[in-house]
PDB file of C-alpha atoms in Angstrom:
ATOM      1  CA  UNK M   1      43.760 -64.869-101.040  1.00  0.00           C
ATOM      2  CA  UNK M   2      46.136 -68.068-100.765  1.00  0.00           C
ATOM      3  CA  UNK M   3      44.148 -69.117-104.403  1.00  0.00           C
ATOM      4  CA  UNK M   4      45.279 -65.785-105.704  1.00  0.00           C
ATOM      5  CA  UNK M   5      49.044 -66.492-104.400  1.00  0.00           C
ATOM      6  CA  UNK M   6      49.074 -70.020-106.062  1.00  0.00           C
ATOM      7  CA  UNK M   7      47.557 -68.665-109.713  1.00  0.00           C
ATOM      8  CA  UNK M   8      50.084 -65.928-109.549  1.00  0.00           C
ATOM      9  CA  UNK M   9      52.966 -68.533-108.387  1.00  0.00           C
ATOM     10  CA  UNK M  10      51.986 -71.067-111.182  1.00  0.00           C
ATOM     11  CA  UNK M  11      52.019 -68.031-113.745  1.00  0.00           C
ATOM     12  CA  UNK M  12      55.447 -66.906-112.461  1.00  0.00           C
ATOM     13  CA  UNK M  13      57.004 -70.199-112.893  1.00  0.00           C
ATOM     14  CA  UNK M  14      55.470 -71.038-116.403  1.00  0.00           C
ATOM     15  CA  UNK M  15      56.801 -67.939-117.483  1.00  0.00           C
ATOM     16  CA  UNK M  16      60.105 -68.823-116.134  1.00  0.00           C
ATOM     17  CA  UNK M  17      59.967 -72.306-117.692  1.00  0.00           C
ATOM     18  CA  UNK M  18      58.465 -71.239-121.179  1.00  0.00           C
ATOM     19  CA  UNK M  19      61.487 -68.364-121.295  1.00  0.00           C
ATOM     20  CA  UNK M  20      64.217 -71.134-120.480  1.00  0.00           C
ATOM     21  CA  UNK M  21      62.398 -73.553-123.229  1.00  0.00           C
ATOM     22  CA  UNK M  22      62.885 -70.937-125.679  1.00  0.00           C
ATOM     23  CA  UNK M  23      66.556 -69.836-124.510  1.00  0.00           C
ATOM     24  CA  UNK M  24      66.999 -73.963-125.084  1.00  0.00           C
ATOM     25  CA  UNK M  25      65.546 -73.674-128.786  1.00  0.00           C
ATOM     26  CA  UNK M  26      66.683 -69.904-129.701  1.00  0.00           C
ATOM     27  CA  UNK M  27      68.718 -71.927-132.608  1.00  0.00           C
ATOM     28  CA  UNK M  28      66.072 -73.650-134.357  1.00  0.00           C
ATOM     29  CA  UNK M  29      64.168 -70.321-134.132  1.00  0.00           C
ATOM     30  CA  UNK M  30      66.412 -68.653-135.889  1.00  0.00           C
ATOM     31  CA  UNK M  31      67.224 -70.568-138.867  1.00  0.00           C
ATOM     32  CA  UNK M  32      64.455 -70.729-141.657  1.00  0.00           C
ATOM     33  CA  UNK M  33      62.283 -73.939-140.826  1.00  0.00           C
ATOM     34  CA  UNK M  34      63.236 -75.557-143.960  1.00  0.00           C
ATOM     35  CA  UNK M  35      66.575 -75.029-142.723  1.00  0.00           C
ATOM     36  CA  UNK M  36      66.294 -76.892-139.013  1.00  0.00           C
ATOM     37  CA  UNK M  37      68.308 -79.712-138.807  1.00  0.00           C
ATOM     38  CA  UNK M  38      66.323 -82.580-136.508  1.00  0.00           C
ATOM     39  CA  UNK M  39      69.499 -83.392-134.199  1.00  0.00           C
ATOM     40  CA  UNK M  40      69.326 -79.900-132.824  1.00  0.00           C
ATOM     41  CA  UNK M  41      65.884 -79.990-132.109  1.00  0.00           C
ATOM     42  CA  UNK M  42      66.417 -83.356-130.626  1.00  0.00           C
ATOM     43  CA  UNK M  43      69.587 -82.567-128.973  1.00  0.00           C
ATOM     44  CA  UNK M  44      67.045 -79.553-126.935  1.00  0.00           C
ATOM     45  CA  UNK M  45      64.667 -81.932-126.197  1.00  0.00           C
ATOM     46  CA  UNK M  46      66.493 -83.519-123.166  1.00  0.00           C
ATOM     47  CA  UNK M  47      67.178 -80.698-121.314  1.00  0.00           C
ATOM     48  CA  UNK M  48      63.672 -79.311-122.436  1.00  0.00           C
ATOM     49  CA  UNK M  49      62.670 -82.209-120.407  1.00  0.00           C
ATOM     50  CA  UNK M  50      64.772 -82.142-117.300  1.00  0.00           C
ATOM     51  CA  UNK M  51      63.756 -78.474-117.280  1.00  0.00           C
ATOM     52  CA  UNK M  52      59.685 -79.034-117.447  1.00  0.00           C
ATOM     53  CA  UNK M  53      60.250 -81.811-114.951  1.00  0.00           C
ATOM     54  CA  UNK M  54      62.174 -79.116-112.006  1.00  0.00           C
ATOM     55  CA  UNK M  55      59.715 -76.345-112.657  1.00  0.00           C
ATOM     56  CA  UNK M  56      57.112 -78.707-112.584  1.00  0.00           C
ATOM     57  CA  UNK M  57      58.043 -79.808-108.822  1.00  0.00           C
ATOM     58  CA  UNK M  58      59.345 -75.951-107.979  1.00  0.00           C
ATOM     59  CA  UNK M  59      55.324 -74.860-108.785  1.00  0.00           C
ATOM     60  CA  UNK M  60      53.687 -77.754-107.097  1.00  0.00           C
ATOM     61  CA  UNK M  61      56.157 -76.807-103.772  1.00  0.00           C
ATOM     62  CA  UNK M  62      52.894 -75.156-102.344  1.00  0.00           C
ATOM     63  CA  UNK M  63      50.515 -77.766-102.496  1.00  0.00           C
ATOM     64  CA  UNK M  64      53.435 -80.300-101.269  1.00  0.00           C
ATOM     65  CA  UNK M  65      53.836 -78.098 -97.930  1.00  0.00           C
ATOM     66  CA  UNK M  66      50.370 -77.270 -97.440  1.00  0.00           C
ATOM     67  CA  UNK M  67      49.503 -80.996 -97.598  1.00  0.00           C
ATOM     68  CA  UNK M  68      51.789 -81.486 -94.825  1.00  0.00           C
ATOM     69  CA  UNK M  69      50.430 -78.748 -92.207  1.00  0.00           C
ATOM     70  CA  UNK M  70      47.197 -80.005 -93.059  1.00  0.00           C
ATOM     71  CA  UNK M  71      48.346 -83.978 -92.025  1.00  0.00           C
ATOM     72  CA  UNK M  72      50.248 -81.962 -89.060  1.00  0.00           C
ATOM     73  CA  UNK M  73      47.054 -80.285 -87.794  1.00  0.00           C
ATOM     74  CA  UNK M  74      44.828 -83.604 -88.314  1.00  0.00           C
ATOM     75  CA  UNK M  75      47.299 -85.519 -86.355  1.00  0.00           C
ATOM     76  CA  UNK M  76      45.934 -83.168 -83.346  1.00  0.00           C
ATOM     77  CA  UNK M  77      42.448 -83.206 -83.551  1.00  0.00           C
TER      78      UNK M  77
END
């Protein structure tokens, strides 16, 4: 059951992430792609980045906490 959780966790934050990556580039998609000037594409880029690397740690959150009740509980035994 906790798999299940995690698979449906990671697929609610990619869909999260890929729907803010394509708020990000809603210009570029827009224009005709002969038409796409690079520094817009370049200038979404950045926060493309900042934004894969915060949903990246917001999905792994789970594994991160689980980790640590699992150290907890060995410290015990």
């Amino acid at each position: 059951m906790i798999k299940v959780m995690l698979i449906l966790w990671y697929l609610f934050v990619g869909g999260l992430w890929l729907l803010l990556l394509a708020m990000i580039f809603s210009d570029a998609f827009e224009t005709p792609f002969k038409k796409i000037q690079k520094q817009t594409v370049i200038e979404g880029i950045i926060p493309a980045l900042f934004i894969t690397i915060i949903f990246w740690m917001i999905a792994l959150i789970p594994n991160f906490i689980g980790a640590v009740i699992q150290w907890i509980i060995s410290l015990f035994h």
